[in-house]
Coordinates of C-alpha atoms in Angstrom, one line a residue:
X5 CA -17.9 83.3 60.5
X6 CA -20.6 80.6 59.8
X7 CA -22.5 81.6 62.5
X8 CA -22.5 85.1 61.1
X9 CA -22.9 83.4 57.5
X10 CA -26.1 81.6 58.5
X11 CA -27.9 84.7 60.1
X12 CA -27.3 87.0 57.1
X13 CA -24.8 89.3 58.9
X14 CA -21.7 90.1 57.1
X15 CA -18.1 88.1 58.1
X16 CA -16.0 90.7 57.3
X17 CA -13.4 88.7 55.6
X18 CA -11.1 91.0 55.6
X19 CA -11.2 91.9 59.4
X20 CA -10.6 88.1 60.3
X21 CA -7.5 87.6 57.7
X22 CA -6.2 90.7 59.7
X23 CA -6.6 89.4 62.9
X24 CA -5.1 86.0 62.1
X25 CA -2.5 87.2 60.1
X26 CA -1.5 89.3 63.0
X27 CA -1.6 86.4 65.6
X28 CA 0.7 84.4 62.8
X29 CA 3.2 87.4 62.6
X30 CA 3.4 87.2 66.6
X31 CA 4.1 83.8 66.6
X32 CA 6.9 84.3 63.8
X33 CA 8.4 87.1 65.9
X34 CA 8.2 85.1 69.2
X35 CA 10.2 82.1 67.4
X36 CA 12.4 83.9 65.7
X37 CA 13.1 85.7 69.3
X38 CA 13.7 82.5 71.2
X39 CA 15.9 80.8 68.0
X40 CA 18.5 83.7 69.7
X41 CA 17.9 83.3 73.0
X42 CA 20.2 81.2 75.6
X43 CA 17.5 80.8 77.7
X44 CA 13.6 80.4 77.4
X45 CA 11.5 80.6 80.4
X46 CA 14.1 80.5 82.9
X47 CA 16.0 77.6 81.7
X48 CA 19.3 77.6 79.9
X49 CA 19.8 76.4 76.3
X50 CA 22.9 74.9 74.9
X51 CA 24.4 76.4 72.2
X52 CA 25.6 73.0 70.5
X53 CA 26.1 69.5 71.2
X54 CA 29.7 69.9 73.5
X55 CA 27.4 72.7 75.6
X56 CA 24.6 69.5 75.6
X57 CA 27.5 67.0 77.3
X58 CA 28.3 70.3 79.9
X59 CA 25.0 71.2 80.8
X60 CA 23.6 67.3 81.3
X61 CA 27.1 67.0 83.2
X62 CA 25.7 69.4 85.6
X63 CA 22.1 68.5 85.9
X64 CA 22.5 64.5 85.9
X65 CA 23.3 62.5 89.5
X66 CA 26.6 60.7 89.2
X67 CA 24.3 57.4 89.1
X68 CA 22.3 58.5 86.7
X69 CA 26.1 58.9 84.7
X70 CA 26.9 55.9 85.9
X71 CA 23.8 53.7 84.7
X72 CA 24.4 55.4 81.2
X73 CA 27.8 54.1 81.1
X74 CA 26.7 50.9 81.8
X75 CA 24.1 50.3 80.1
X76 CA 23.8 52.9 77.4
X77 CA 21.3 55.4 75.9
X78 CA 18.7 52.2 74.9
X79 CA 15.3 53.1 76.5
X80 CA 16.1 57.0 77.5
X81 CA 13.9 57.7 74.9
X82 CA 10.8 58.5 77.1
X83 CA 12.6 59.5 79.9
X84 CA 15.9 61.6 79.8
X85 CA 15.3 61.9 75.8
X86 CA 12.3 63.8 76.3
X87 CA 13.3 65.8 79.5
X88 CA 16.0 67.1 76.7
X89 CA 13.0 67.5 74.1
X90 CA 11.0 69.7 76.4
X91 CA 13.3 71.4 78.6
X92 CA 15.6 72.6 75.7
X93 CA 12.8 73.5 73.8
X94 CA 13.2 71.2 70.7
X95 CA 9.6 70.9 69.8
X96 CA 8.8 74.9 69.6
X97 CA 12.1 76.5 68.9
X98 CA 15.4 77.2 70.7
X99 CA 18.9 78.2 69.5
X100 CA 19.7 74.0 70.1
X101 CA 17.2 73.4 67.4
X102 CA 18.8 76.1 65.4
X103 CA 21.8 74.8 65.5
X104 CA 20.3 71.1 64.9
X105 CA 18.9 72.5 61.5
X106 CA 21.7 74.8 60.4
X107 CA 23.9 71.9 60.7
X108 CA 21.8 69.2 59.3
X109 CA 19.7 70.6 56.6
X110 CA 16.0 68.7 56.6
X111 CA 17.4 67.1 60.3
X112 CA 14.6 68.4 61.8
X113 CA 12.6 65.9 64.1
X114 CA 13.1 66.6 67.8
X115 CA 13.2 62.5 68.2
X116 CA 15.9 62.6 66.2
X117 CA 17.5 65.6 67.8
X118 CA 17.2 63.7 71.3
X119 CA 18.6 60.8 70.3
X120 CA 21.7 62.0 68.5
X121 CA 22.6 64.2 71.9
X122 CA 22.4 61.2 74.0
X123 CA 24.2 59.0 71.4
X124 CA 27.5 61.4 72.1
X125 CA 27.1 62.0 75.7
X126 CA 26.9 58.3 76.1
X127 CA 30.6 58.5 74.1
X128 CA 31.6 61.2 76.3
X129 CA 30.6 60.2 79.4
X130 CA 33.0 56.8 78.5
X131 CA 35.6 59.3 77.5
X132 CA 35.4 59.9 73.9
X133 CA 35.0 63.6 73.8
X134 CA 35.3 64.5 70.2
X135 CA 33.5 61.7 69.2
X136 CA 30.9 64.6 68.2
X137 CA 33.0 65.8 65.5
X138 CA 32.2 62.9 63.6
X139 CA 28.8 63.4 63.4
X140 CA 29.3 67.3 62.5
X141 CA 31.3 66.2 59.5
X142 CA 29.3 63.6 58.5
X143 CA 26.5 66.2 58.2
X144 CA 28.3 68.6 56.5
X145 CA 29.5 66.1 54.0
X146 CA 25.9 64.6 53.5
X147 CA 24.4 68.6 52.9
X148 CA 27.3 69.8 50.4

């Protein structure tokens, strides 16, 4: 547009709101699509935290189980945290992240997200499996 600006041709204003409002709309639809979804690109997403505990059931090593028992979720952060950030899709959109924000109101950070997920599994790889619940209610009391 300022090119066109500076040599005197017209921008077509309109024209360019239409093209960028239609790459917007695309990008709504393509969200909204993959907030439904239980898988994006190949890759299963969980439905809610218990499906979270399953599906890192099946994809962790039993050391990898083990270490968490022992030592807990302190410094997963940048490494198991953010394999569940980007493979569960919790920075662009996923029905996880749905759920995170249906549940939790303004709970919307993907950090956040992460770190709640491993803060249970940690409880239910010890044996606490409802331990979850806690959290749910918590939420639900906190956004009445």
């Amino acid at each position: 547009s300022y090119h066109r600006y500076l040599n005197g041709i017209d921008i077509k204003l309109d024209e360019q709101y239409r093209y960028y409002d239609s790459l917007y709309i695309e990008k709504v639809k393509r969200y909204e699509q993959a907030l439904r979804q239980d898988s994006v690109d190949g890759k299963y997403i969980p439905l809610n935290l218990p499906d979270c505990f399953i599906e890192l059931d099946k994809i962790l090593s039993q050391e990898t189980k083990q270490n968490i028992k022992k030592k807990g979720v302190a410094g997963l952060h940048l490494s198991l945290g953010m394999y569940i950030r980007n493979r569960w899709q919790l920075w662009s959109g996923s029905r996880l992240k749905k759920y995170f924000l249906d549940t939790c109101g303004d709970f919307t950070h993907p950090d956040s997200m992460s770190y709640v997920i491993l803060k249970y599994y940690y409880q239910w790889l010890l044996g606490n499996k409802d331990a979850w619940r806690e959290w749910v209610i918590e939420q639900i009391k906190d956004n009445e």
